[in-house]
Every structure is written in C-alpha cells, then in structure tokens.
Amino acid sequence: MAEDSPFTVDADWLQKRLGEPGLTIVDASWYLPAQKRDARAEYDAAHIPGASFLDQDAISDPDSPLPHTLPSPQHFAQYVGAMGISADDTIVVYDGPGFFSAPRAWWMFRVMGVFQVYVLGGGFDRWKAEGRPVTAEPTKIAPCVFHADFDAARVASLADMRRIVETGESQIADARSPGRFAGTEPEPRAGIRSGHMPGAHNVPFSALAEDGELLPKDRLRKVIEDAGIDLSKPVVTSCGSGVTAAAITLALETLGHTDNRLYDGSWTEWGGLGDTPVVTGKDRQ
C-alpha cells in the first residue's frame, strides 16, 4: 500500500500481485470532450493485464436525465457482477492521468459496500511510461453475483443541498476549476449557469494530486484548510457531474474525515435549474 493514504496503492505493489486470486483490476478511465481521449479505445489498445473496463456512462442511472448519476444498488450489482467483480474482492481502480475519474469508481464501490478498494497512484499513463506490463488481450472473467450493501447516507440529494445552502449545516467543497467556480469560465455543458452555490468553498481536484498521485497528508491538509474547510465539521463534495467530487472525498477520508457526503447531481443539476441560487466571484458569498 502507499504509505500516506489507506486508499491508494503504488505500481510496485500492484505489479507484484498481478494474477493473484481475489485481486480485481478495473480501468475506470473517463474523459471530458475537451481532453480528446477515448477511454474505451485506449483500454482496447492497452491495459494492465487482467483489468476490466468500467464504463462510467453505462454504469450510471439509465432513468436520470443527469450525467453519471449513481445507479440503483440493483443496477450497480448487475453491471459489476457481469464484470466478474465480487464485493469480497480486493479491487484496484485506475484511470489514465491517475487522479481524475478513478476516485469516482472508488467512491461508488465504497457506497455499495466494498471497502477493500484502492486507487492506483500515478495511473495508467505513468504505468506505461515506466515500462510496466500491458496487454491488448481482452480480459476474460466469469460473471459472479455482487451483493450490494448501499449506504444512502453518503449521497446528498438536491433537497439536501437546498437545505444546506439555506442553513449552512454542512460545508460545501466544489472540485471544479477556479474559473468555473468563479463564473469566469463557461461550463462545458450547454444550458448550465456559471458560478457556485452560496457558501461553497473551491477545492480544485487538480490541487489534491501531483503527477497523478494524491498529495502527502500534510500537504493535503494544507490545501483543504487553506480553501476554508474545517475538518472537524461535516462536508458535502460537489463538482460538474459528480466525478471529480470523489477526489475530494478520497482526500477527506485519507485525512480521517468521515462525516462527508457527495452531491451526486452536482453543478449540472444545480446550475441547470432556474430556481437555485448561484453566485459568482472567487470568494464565498
């Protein structure tokens, strides 16, 4: 395991264990259109031996108009069970850059009752750059039954967020870029207002990692506290569509902060409505 976080592993740790029974490797790569990367095509061309591909769009709630909505426990169990993943496995998730979409998969597994789940530090880009083993061979795994144990308390709804904005009962940590948070950069999705929720703190997910690896705890703590987050109080994480919010969740959990939830609708939901308060500028209002 990586020394500084109980939720990450390094490439040496994983390479030594390739092929071990009970170890499941998941490529959870997903990219914004602006990144001009095709996650599925990249997986088909090369992946860590034994890795299966988790499509972050396909595993979302098919009945939700929002992107990347957490599916029902039944839908999740059916999807990952078909991938041959058991809730008893040791699961290592990775993405290309190392700390972009993998934490979302980590969070989903945890919310569905899996606790032996880790993010690969450095991601697949570094894995390849270091000359570690890759393959284009399809991973053949027999389907199994995945038993989901859903923890609804870790997910915040729109109604929860309306109340939180009104009462201030929980801190809001927004993982989007400073420009999107301040409303000086347009949102990547059409029809979404710019800005942030009143009272929100900007904790850009990119500030939590370096070279695709989660920062050491002391630096992580400083980034989060400098953003105005009090680690002794509850936090709700948010972002554009619920993906990079999980990077803040992973950082919080690494620092021992467990009183946190993720706002699954995130800014796509909040900024897409006409009756939700939105503020602009760098400072919380």
PDB file of C-alpha atoms in Angstrom:
ATOM      1  CA  MET A   1       0.000   0.000   0.000  1.00  0.00           C
ATOM      2  CA  ALA A   2       1.071   3.587  -0.451  1.00  0.00           C
ATOM      3  CA  GLU A   3       2.425   4.844   2.827  1.00  0.00           C
ATOM      4  CA  ASP A   4       0.447   8.047   3.162  1.00  0.00           C
ATOM      5  CA  SER A   5      -3.094   7.041   2.229  1.00  0.00           C
ATOM      6  CA  PRO A   6      -5.002   3.902   3.227  1.00  0.00           C
ATOM      7  CA  PHE A   7      -6.940   4.184  -0.048  1.00  0.00           C
ATOM      8  CA  THR A   8      -4.173   4.162  -2.665  1.00  0.00           C
ATOM      9  CA  VAL A   9      -1.625   1.631  -3.874  1.00  0.00           C
ATOM     10  CA  ASP A  10       1.527   2.195  -5.882  1.00  0.00           C
ATOM     11  CA  ALA A  11       2.595   0.499  -9.109  1.00  0.00           C
ATOM     12  CA  ASP A  12       5.192  -1.717  -7.416  1.00  0.00           C
ATOM     13  CA  TRP A  13       2.550  -3.077  -5.040  1.00  0.00           C
ATOM     14  CA  LEU A  14       0.167  -3.852  -7.899  1.00  0.00           C
ATOM     15  CA  GLN A  15       2.741  -5.306 -10.299  1.00  0.00           C
ATOM     16  CA  LYS A  16       3.900  -7.810  -7.676  1.00  0.00           C
ATOM     17  CA  ARG A  17       0.325  -9.052  -7.289  1.00  0.00           C
ATOM     18  CA  LEU A  18      -0.805  -9.312 -10.923  1.00  0.00           C
ATOM     19  CA  GLY A  19      -2.708 -12.558 -11.396  1.00  0.00           C
ATOM     20  CA  GLU A  20      -3.346 -13.190  -7.698  1.00  0.00           C
ATOM     21  CA  PRO A  21      -6.727 -14.773  -6.885  1.00  0.00           C
ATOM     22  CA  GLY A  22      -9.152 -12.289  -5.342  1.00  0.00           C
ATOM     23  CA  LEU A  23      -7.432  -9.268  -6.915  1.00  0.00           C
ATOM     24  CA  THR A  24      -9.632  -7.356  -9.359  1.00  0.00           C
ATOM     25  CA  ILE A  25      -8.239  -4.544 -11.501  1.00  0.00           C
ATOM     26  CA  VAL A  26     -10.618  -2.001 -13.021  1.00  0.00           C
ATOM     27  CA  ASP A  27      -9.867   0.593 -15.691  1.00  0.00           C
ATOM     28  CA  ALA A  28     -12.291   3.371 -14.734  1.00  0.00           C
ATOM     29  CA  SER A  29     -10.989   5.956 -17.203  1.00  0.00           C
ATOM     30  CA  TRP A  30     -13.417   8.623 -18.394  1.00  0.00           C
ATOM     31  CA  TYR A  31     -12.667  11.933 -20.081  1.00  0.00           C
ATOM     32  CA  LEU A  32     -14.312  15.252 -20.839  1.00  0.00           C
ATOM     33  CA  PRO A  33     -14.693  16.035 -24.569  1.00  0.00           C
ATOM     34  CA  ALA A  34     -12.061  18.781 -24.230  1.00  0.00           C
ATOM     35  CA  GLN A  35      -9.480  16.160 -23.192  1.00  0.00           C
ATOM     36  CA  LYS A  36      -9.842  14.488 -26.612  1.00  0.00           C
ATOM     37  CA  ARG A  37      -9.212  10.996 -25.242  1.00  0.00           C
ATOM     38  CA  ASP A  38     -11.349   7.908 -25.893  1.00  0.00           C
ATOM     39  CA  ALA A  39     -11.240   5.797 -22.734  1.00  0.00           C
ATOM     40  CA  ARG A  40     -12.671   2.634 -24.268  1.00  0.00           C
ATOM     41  CA  ALA A  41     -10.397   2.787 -27.327  1.00  0.00           C
ATOM     42  CA  GLU A  42      -7.364   3.318 -25.098  1.00  0.00           C
ATOM     43  CA  TYR A  43      -8.366   0.320 -22.967  1.00  0.00           C
ATOM     44  CA  ASP A  44      -8.810  -1.870 -26.057  1.00  0.00           C
ATOM     45  CA  ALA A  45      -5.345  -0.845 -27.287  1.00  0.00           C
ATOM     46  CA  ALA A  46      -3.549  -1.395 -23.968  1.00  0.00           C
ATOM     47  CA  HIS A  47      -4.429  -2.047 -20.341  1.00  0.00           C
ATOM     48  CA  ILE A  48      -2.932  -3.584 -17.223  1.00  0.00           C
ATOM     49  CA  PRO A  49      -3.050  -7.394 -17.574  1.00  0.00           C
ATOM     50  CA  GLY A  50      -6.278  -8.701 -16.052  1.00  0.00           C
ATOM     51  CA  ALA A  51      -8.010  -5.316 -15.966  1.00  0.00           C
ATOM     52  CA  SER A  52     -11.669  -4.948 -16.904  1.00  0.00           C
ATOM     53  CA  PHE A  53     -13.169  -1.737 -18.296  1.00  0.00           C
ATOM     54  CA  LEU A  54     -15.799   0.087 -16.255  1.00  0.00           C
ATOM     55  CA  ASP A  55     -17.788   2.475 -18.441  1.00  0.00           C
ATOM     56  CA  GLN A  56     -18.683   5.435 -16.205  1.00  0.00           C
ATOM     57  CA  ASP A  57     -21.525   6.410 -18.546  1.00  0.00           C
ATOM     58  CA  ALA A  58     -23.003   2.893 -18.840  1.00  0.00           C
ATOM     59  CA  ILE A  59     -22.961   2.295 -15.085  1.00  0.00           C
ATOM     60  CA  SER A  60     -24.972   5.453 -14.366  1.00  0.00           C
ATOM     61  CA  ASP A  61     -28.712   5.526 -13.655  1.00  0.00           C
ATOM     62  CA  PRO A  62     -30.449   4.968 -17.037  1.00  0.00           C
ATOM     63  CA  ASP A  63     -33.556   6.818 -15.812  1.00  0.00           C
ATOM     64  CA  SER A  64     -31.769  10.016 -14.788  1.00  0.00           C
ATOM     65  CA  PRO A  65     -31.541  13.000 -17.150  1.00  0.00           C
ATOM     66  CA  LEU A  66     -28.257  13.928 -15.453  1.00  0.00           C
ATOM     67  CA  PRO A  67     -24.842  12.506 -16.386  1.00  0.00           C
ATOM     68  CA  HIS A  68     -23.076   9.968 -14.158  1.00  0.00           C
ATOM     69  CA  THR A  69     -25.910   9.615 -11.675  1.00  0.00           C
ATOM     70  CA  LEU A  70     -25.286   6.842  -9.163  1.00  0.00           C
ATOM     71  CA  PRO A  71     -27.315   3.809 -10.274  1.00  0.00           C
ATOM     72  CA  SER A  72     -29.601   1.810  -8.046  1.00  0.00           C
ATOM     73  CA  PRO A  73     -27.863  -0.891  -5.989  1.00  0.00           C
ATOM     74  CA  GLN A  74     -29.548  -3.480  -8.226  1.00  0.00           C
ATOM     75  CA  HIS A  75     -28.278  -1.873 -11.439  1.00  0.00           C
ATOM     76  CA  PHE A  76     -24.776  -1.484  -9.994  1.00  0.00           C
ATOM     77  CA  ALA A  77     -24.703  -5.088  -8.763  1.00  0.00           C
ATOM     78  CA  GLN A  78     -25.871  -6.385 -12.145  1.00  0.00           C
ATOM     79  CA  TYR A  79     -23.268  -4.339 -14.031  1.00  0.00           C
ATOM     80  CA  VAL A  80     -20.220  -5.157 -11.900  1.00  0.00           C
ATOM     81  CA  GLY A  81     -21.350  -8.749 -11.343  1.00  0.00           C
ATOM     82  CA  ALA A  82     -21.293  -9.190 -15.114  1.00  0.00           C
ATOM     83  CA  MET A  83     -17.697  -7.908 -14.970  1.00  0.00           C
ATOM     84  CA  GLY A  84     -16.893 -10.749 -12.564  1.00  0.00           C
ATOM     85  CA  ILE A  85     -16.454  -8.452  -9.574  1.00  0.00           C
ATOM     86  CA  SER A  86     -17.359  -9.691  -6.101  1.00  0.00           C
ATOM     87  CA  ALA A  87     -17.851  -7.459  -3.067  1.00  0.00           C
ATOM     88  CA  ASP A  88     -15.243  -9.619  -1.329  1.00  0.00           C
ATOM     89  CA  ASP A  89     -12.504  -8.878  -3.882  1.00  0.00           C
ATOM     90  CA  THR A  90      -9.565  -6.571  -3.377  1.00  0.00           C
ATOM     91  CA  ILE A  91     -10.288  -4.007  -6.083  1.00  0.00           C
ATOM     92  CA  VAL A  92      -7.742  -1.615  -7.609  1.00  0.00           C
ATOM     93  CA  VAL A  93      -9.166   1.092  -9.861  1.00  0.00           C
ATOM     94  CA  TYR A  94      -7.168   3.292 -12.189  1.00  0.00           C
ATOM     95  CA  ASP A  95      -7.563   5.926 -14.891  1.00  0.00           C
ATOM     96  CA  GLY A  96      -5.146   7.434 -17.401  1.00  0.00           C
ATOM     97  CA  PRO A  97      -3.815  10.508 -15.538  1.00  0.00           C
ATOM     98  CA  GLY A  98      -4.102   8.838 -12.134  1.00  0.00           C
ATOM     99  CA  PHE A  99      -6.437  11.097 -10.195  1.00  0.00           C
ATOM    100  CA  PHE A 100      -9.347  12.095 -12.394  1.00  0.00           C
ATOM    101  CA  SER A 101     -12.138   9.531 -12.770  1.00  0.00           C
ATOM    102  CA  ALA A 102     -10.715   6.637 -10.713  1.00  0.00           C
ATOM    103  CA  PRO A 103     -11.768   8.182  -7.363  1.00  0.00           C
ATOM    104  CA  ARG A 104     -15.369   8.205  -8.628  1.00  0.00           C
ATOM    105  CA  ALA A 105     -15.248   4.440  -9.170  1.00  0.00           C
ATOM    106  CA  TRP A 106     -13.565   4.067  -5.753  1.00  0.00           C
ATOM    107  CA  TRP A 107     -16.404   6.047  -4.177  1.00  0.00           C
ATOM    108  CA  MET A 108     -19.123   4.072  -5.979  1.00  0.00           C
ATOM    109  CA  PHE A 109     -17.710   0.763  -4.802  1.00  0.00           C
ATOM    110  CA  ARG A 110     -17.467   2.074  -1.227  1.00  0.00           C
ATOM    111  CA  VAL A 111     -21.011   3.433  -1.257  1.00  0.00           C
ATOM    112  CA  MET A 112     -22.145  -0.003  -2.454  1.00  0.00           C
ATOM    113  CA  GLY A 113     -20.452  -1.713   0.481  1.00  0.00           C
ATOM    114  CA  VAL A 114     -16.944  -2.587  -0.767  1.00  0.00           C
ATOM    115  CA  PHE A 115     -14.104  -1.445   1.474  1.00  0.00           C
ATOM    116  CA  GLN A 116     -11.119  -3.281   0.021  1.00  0.00           C
ATOM    117  CA  VAL A 117     -10.961  -0.829  -2.878  1.00  0.00           C
ATOM    118  CA  TYR A 118      -7.964   1.315  -3.811  1.00  0.00           C
ATOM    119  CA  VAL A 119      -6.828   3.851  -6.414  1.00  0.00           C
ATOM    120  CA  LEU A 120      -3.603   3.248  -8.335  1.00  0.00           C
ATOM    121  CA  GLY A 121      -1.258   6.176  -7.790  1.00  0.00           C
ATOM    122  CA  GLY A 122       0.167   7.636 -10.980  1.00  0.00           C
ATOM    123  CA  GLY A 123      -2.462   5.991 -13.156  1.00  0.00           C
ATOM    124  CA  PHE A 124      -2.002   4.070 -16.370  1.00  0.00           C
ATOM    125  CA  ASP A 125      -0.077   6.863 -18.100  1.00  0.00           C
ATOM    126  CA  ARG A 126       2.758   6.516 -15.592  1.00  0.00           C
ATOM    127  CA  TRP A 127       2.441   2.711 -15.575  1.00  0.00           C
ATOM    128  CA  LYS A 128       3.101   2.709 -19.324  1.00  0.00           C
ATOM    129  CA  ALA A 129       5.867   5.336 -19.109  1.00  0.00           C
ATOM    130  CA  GLU A 130       7.699   3.135 -16.582  1.00  0.00           C
ATOM    131  CA  GLY A 131       7.605   0.183 -18.973  1.00  0.00           C
ATOM    132  CA  ARG A 132       5.384  -1.982 -16.798  1.00  0.00           C
ATOM    133  CA  PRO A 133       3.409  -4.858 -18.332  1.00  0.00           C
ATOM    134  CA  VAL A 134       0.467  -4.014 -20.593  1.00  0.00           C
ATOM    135  CA  THR A 135      -1.694  -6.083 -22.904  1.00  0.00           C
ATOM    136  CA  ALA A 136      -4.347  -5.655 -25.570  1.00  0.00           C
ATOM    137  CA  GLU A 137      -5.787  -9.100 -24.811  1.00  0.00           C
ATOM    138  CA  PRO A 138      -9.433  -8.980 -23.705  1.00  0.00           C
ATOM    139  CA  THR A 139      -9.805  -9.899 -20.043  1.00  0.00           C
ATOM    140  CA  LYS A 140     -11.970 -12.991 -19.668  1.00  0.00           C
ATOM    141  CA  ILE A 141     -13.653 -13.226 -16.289  1.00  0.00           C
ATOM    142  CA  ALA A 142     -16.637 -15.383 -15.399  1.00  0.00           C
ATOM    143  CA  PRO A 143     -19.647 -13.374 -14.172  1.00  0.00           C
ATOM    144  CA  CYS A 144     -20.474 -13.602 -10.491  1.00  0.00           C
ATOM    145  CA  VAL A 145     -23.049 -12.345  -8.018  1.00  0.00           C
ATOM    146  CA  PHE A 146     -22.238  -8.971  -6.490  1.00  0.00           C
ATOM    147  CA  HIS A 147     -24.003  -8.292  -3.193  1.00  0.00           C
ATOM    148  CA  ALA A 148     -24.501  -4.532  -2.812  1.00  0.00           C
ATOM    149  CA  ASP A 149     -24.848  -3.023   0.655  1.00  0.00           C
ATOM    150  CA  PHE A 150     -25.852   0.529  -0.253  1.00  0.00           C
ATOM    151  CA  ASP A 151     -25.060   3.352   2.181  1.00  0.00           C
ATOM    152  CA  ALA A 152     -27.558   6.063   1.220  1.00  0.00           C
ATOM    153  CA  ALA A 153     -26.214   8.364   3.938  1.00  0.00           C
ATOM    154  CA  ARG A 154     -23.105   9.020   1.820  1.00  0.00           C
ATOM    155  CA  VAL A 155     -25.117  10.608  -1.008  1.00  0.00           C
ATOM    156  CA  ALA A 156     -26.602  14.128  -0.923  1.00  0.00           C
ATOM    157  CA  SER A 157     -29.734  14.967  -2.916  1.00  0.00           C
ATOM    158  CA  LEU A 158     -30.946  18.240  -4.402  1.00  0.00           C
ATOM    159  CA  ALA A 159     -33.305  18.664  -1.433  1.00  0.00           C
ATOM    160  CA  ASP A 160     -30.355  18.155   0.931  1.00  0.00           C
ATOM    161  CA  MET A 161     -28.351  20.805  -0.926  1.00  0.00           C
ATOM    162  CA  ARG A 162     -31.180  23.347  -0.881  1.00  0.00           C
ATOM    163  CA  ARG A 163     -31.345  22.924   2.885  1.00  0.00           C
ATOM    164  CA  ILE A 164     -27.560  23.065   3.330  1.00  0.00           C
ATOM    165  CA  VAL A 165     -27.275  26.271   1.298  1.00  0.00           C
ATOM    166  CA  GLU A 166     -30.045  27.801   3.391  1.00  0.00           C
ATOM    167  CA  THR A 167     -28.864  26.650   6.832  1.00  0.00           C
ATOM    168  CA  GLY A 168     -25.099  26.255   6.427  1.00  0.00           C
ATOM    169  CA  GLU A 169     -25.334  22.983   8.366  1.00  0.00           C
ATOM    170  CA  SER A 170     -22.595  21.458   6.234  1.00  0.00           C
ATOM    171  CA  GLN A 171     -19.632  22.856   4.310  1.00  0.00           C
ATOM    172  CA  ILE A 172     -19.671  22.536   0.517  1.00  0.00           C
ATOM    173  CA  ALA A 173     -16.399  21.664  -1.247  1.00  0.00           C
ATOM    174  CA  ASP A 174     -16.522  22.266  -5.014  1.00  0.00           C
ATOM    175  CA  ALA A 175     -13.899  20.409  -7.064  1.00  0.00           C
ATOM    176  CA  ARG A 176     -14.266  22.424 -10.285  1.00  0.00           C
ATOM    177  CA  SER A 177     -11.575  24.759 -11.596  1.00  0.00           C
ATOM    178  CA  PRO A 178     -11.271  28.256 -10.077  1.00  0.00           C
ATOM    179  CA  GLY A 179     -12.564  29.784 -13.328  1.00  0.00           C
ATOM    180  CA  ARG A 180     -15.697  27.667 -13.402  1.00  0.00           C
ATOM    181  CA  PHE A 181     -16.236  28.212  -9.673  1.00  0.00           C
ATOM    182  CA  ALA A 182     -15.933  31.995 -10.061  1.00  0.00           C
ATOM    183  CA  GLY A 183     -18.086  32.011 -13.191  1.00  0.00           C
ATOM    184  CA  THR A 184     -15.344  33.477 -15.378  1.00  0.00           C
ATOM    185  CA  GLU A 185     -15.096  30.308 -17.485  1.00  0.00           C
ATOM    186  CA  PRO A 186     -18.147  28.857 -19.230  1.00  0.00           C
ATOM    187  CA  GLU A 187     -19.488  25.494 -18.172  1.00  0.00           C
ATOM    188  CA  PRO A 188     -18.676  22.642 -20.609  1.00  0.00           C
ATOM    189  CA  ARG A 189     -22.340  21.629 -20.773  1.00  0.00           C
ATOM    190  CA  ALA A 190     -24.859  23.791 -22.619  1.00  0.00           C
ATOM    191  CA  GLY A 191     -27.610  25.481 -20.643  1.00  0.00           C
ATOM    192  CA  ILE A 192     -25.768  25.427 -17.312  1.00  0.00           C
ATOM    193  CA  ARG A 193     -25.295  28.730 -15.478  1.00  0.00           C
ATOM    194  CA  SER A 194     -21.830  29.767 -14.333  1.00  0.00           C
ATOM    195  CA  GLY A 195     -20.777  30.288 -10.726  1.00  0.00           C
ATOM    196  CA  HIS A 196     -21.194  28.340  -7.498  1.00  0.00           C
ATOM    197  CA  MET A 197     -23.552  27.601  -4.644  1.00  0.00           C
ATOM    198  CA  PRO A 198     -23.726  30.276  -1.943  1.00  0.00           C
ATOM    199  CA  GLY A 199     -21.248  29.440   0.819  1.00  0.00           C
ATOM    200  CA  ALA A 200     -19.292  26.889  -1.230  1.00  0.00           C
ATOM    201  CA  HIS A 201     -15.514  26.528  -0.945  1.00  0.00           C
ATOM    202  CA  ASN A 202     -13.384  25.930  -4.037  1.00  0.00           C
ATOM    203  CA  VAL A 203     -11.119  22.878  -3.674  1.00  0.00           C
ATOM    204  CA  PRO A 204      -9.990  22.149  -7.255  1.00  0.00           C
ATOM    205  CA  PHE A 205      -9.404  18.408  -7.596  1.00  0.00           C
ATOM    206  CA  SER A 206      -6.182  19.135  -9.503  1.00  0.00           C
ATOM    207  CA  ALA A 207      -4.728  20.751  -6.370  1.00  0.00           C
ATOM    208  CA  LEU A 208      -5.055  17.473  -4.433  1.00  0.00           C
ATOM    209  CA  ALA A 209      -2.631  15.473  -6.564  1.00  0.00           C
ATOM    210  CA  GLU A 210       0.777  15.775  -8.150  1.00  0.00           C
ATOM    211  CA  ASP A 211       1.930  13.643 -11.104  1.00  0.00           C
ATOM    212  CA  GLY A 212      -1.293  11.657 -10.808  1.00  0.00           C
ATOM    213  CA  GLU A 213      -0.710  10.807  -7.161  1.00  0.00           C
ATOM    214  CA  LEU A 214      -2.532  12.009  -4.066  1.00  0.00           C
ATOM    215  CA  LEU A 215      -0.510  14.564  -2.104  1.00  0.00           C
ATOM    216  CA  PRO A 216       1.092  13.528   1.206  1.00  0.00           C
ATOM    217  CA  LYS A 217      -1.221  14.062   4.169  1.00  0.00           C
ATOM    218  CA  ASP A 218       0.452  17.229   5.451  1.00  0.00           C
ATOM    219  CA  ARG A 219       0.172  18.957   2.078  1.00  0.00           C
ATOM    220  CA  LEU A 220      -3.337  17.606   1.541  1.00  0.00           C
ATOM    221  CA  ARG A 221      -4.444  19.031   4.868  1.00  0.00           C
ATOM    222  CA  LYS A 222      -2.968  22.429   3.985  1.00  0.00           C
ATOM    223  CA  VAL A 223      -4.725  22.587   0.594  1.00  0.00           C
ATOM    224  CA  ILE A 224      -8.086  21.733   2.133  1.00  0.00           C
ATOM    225  CA  GLU A 225      -7.741  24.009   5.158  1.00  0.00           C
ATOM    226  CA  ASP A 226      -6.427  26.876   3.011  1.00  0.00           C
ATOM    227  CA  ALA A 227      -9.634  26.546   0.967  1.00  0.00           C
ATOM    228  CA  GLY A 228     -11.553  27.320   4.154  1.00  0.00           C
ATOM    229  CA  ILE A 229     -12.691  23.810   5.043  1.00  0.00           C
ATOM    230  CA  ASP A 230     -12.852  22.964   8.753  1.00  0.00           C
ATOM    231  CA  LEU A 231     -12.014  19.259   9.006  1.00  0.00           C
ATOM    232  CA  SER A 232     -13.874  18.950  12.297  1.00  0.00           C
ATOM    233  CA  LYS A 233     -17.206  19.716  10.619  1.00  0.00           C
ATOM    234  CA  PRO A 234     -19.397  17.964   8.002  1.00  0.00           C
ATOM    235  CA  VAL A 235     -18.570  18.365   4.301  1.00  0.00           C
ATOM    236  CA  VAL A 236     -20.504  17.754   1.094  1.00  0.00           C
ATOM    237  CA  THR A 237     -18.386  17.394  -2.045  1.00  0.00           C
ATOM    238  CA  SER A 238     -19.545  18.582  -5.461  1.00  0.00           C
ATOM    239  CA  CYS A 239     -18.166  19.201  -8.967  1.00  0.00           C
ATOM    240  CA  GLY A 240     -19.562  19.304 -12.512  1.00  0.00           C
ATOM    241  CA  SER A 241     -21.278  15.934 -12.714  1.00  0.00           C
ATOM    242  CA  GLY A 242     -20.214  14.011  -9.606  1.00  0.00           C
ATOM    243  CA  VAL A 243     -16.952  12.553 -10.955  1.00  0.00           C
ATOM    244  CA  THR A 244     -14.141  14.720  -9.559  1.00  0.00           C
ATOM    245  CA  ALA A 245     -16.096  15.461  -6.356  1.00  0.00           C
ATOM    246  CA  ALA A 246     -14.993  11.960  -5.353  1.00  0.00           C
ATOM    247  CA  ALA A 247     -11.370  13.129  -5.460  1.00  0.00           C
ATOM    248  CA  ILE A 248     -12.157  15.478  -2.558  1.00  0.00           C
ATOM    249  CA  THR A 249     -13.995  12.646  -0.810  1.00  0.00           C
ATOM    250  CA  LEU A 250     -10.911  10.424  -1.101  1.00  0.00           C
ATOM    251  CA  ALA A 251      -8.722  13.257   0.220  1.00  0.00           C
ATOM    252  CA  LEU A 252     -11.059  13.851   3.173  1.00  0.00           C
ATOM    253  CA  GLU A 253     -11.197  10.157   4.045  1.00  0.00           C
ATOM    254  CA  THR A 254      -7.386   9.967   3.817  1.00  0.00           C
ATOM    255  CA  LEU A 255      -7.236  12.699   6.475  1.00  0.00           C
ATOM    256  CA  GLY A 256      -9.617  10.749   8.707  1.00  0.00           C
ATOM    257  CA  HIS A 257     -12.668  12.879   7.874  1.00  0.00           C
ATOM    258  CA  THR A 258     -15.644  10.523   7.631  1.00  0.00           C
ATOM    259  CA  ASP A 259     -18.598  12.909   8.056  1.00  0.00           C
ATOM    260  CA  ASN A 260     -18.889  13.589   4.348  1.00  0.00           C
ATOM    261  CA  ARG A 261     -21.360  13.095   1.526  1.00  0.00           C
ATOM    262  CA  LEU A 262     -21.157  13.532  -2.232  1.00  0.00           C
ATOM    263  CA  TYR A 263     -23.725  15.654  -4.068  1.00  0.00           C
ATOM    264  CA  ASP A 264     -24.384  13.355  -6.990  1.00  0.00           C
ATOM    265  CA  GLY A 265     -26.313  15.845  -9.164  1.00  0.00           C
ATOM    266  CA  SER A 266     -23.513  18.379  -8.665  1.00  0.00           C
ATOM    267  CA  TRP A 267     -23.316  21.552 -10.747  1.00  0.00           C
ATOM    268  CA  THR A 268     -25.061  20.053 -13.786  1.00  0.00           C
ATOM    269  CA  GLU A 269     -28.199  19.745 -11.672  1.00  0.00           C
ATOM    270  CA  TRP A 270     -27.818  22.881  -9.535  1.00  0.00           C
ATOM    271  CA  GLY A 271     -26.668  25.187 -12.324  1.00  0.00           C
ATOM    272  CA  GLY A 272     -29.219  23.782 -14.747  1.00  0.00           C
ATOM    273  CA  LEU A 273     -32.236  24.752 -12.637  1.00  0.00           C
ATOM    274  CA  GLY A 274     -33.879  28.157 -12.715  1.00  0.00           C
ATOM    275  CA  ASP A 275     -34.712  28.498  -9.030  1.00  0.00           C
ATOM    276  CA  THR A 276     -31.411  27.611  -7.334  1.00  0.00           C
ATOM    277  CA  PRO A 277     -29.258  30.482  -6.011  1.00  0.00           C
ATOM    278  CA  VAL A 278     -25.977  30.989  -7.868  1.00  0.00           C
ATOM    279  CA  VAL A 279     -23.178  33.413  -7.016  1.00  0.00           C
ATOM    280  CA  THR A 280     -20.087  34.409  -8.943  1.00  0.00           C
ATOM    281  CA  GLY A 281     -16.630  35.639  -7.990  1.00  0.00           C
ATOM    282  CA  LYS A 282     -13.752  33.936  -6.226  1.00  0.00           C
ATOM    283  CA  ASP A 283     -14.992  34.488  -2.693  1.00  0.00           C
ATOM    284  CA  ARG A 284     -17.743  32.620  -0.939  1.00  0.00           C
ATOM    285  CA  GLN A 285     -20.934  34.621  -0.685  1.00  0.00           C
TER     286      GLN A 285
END
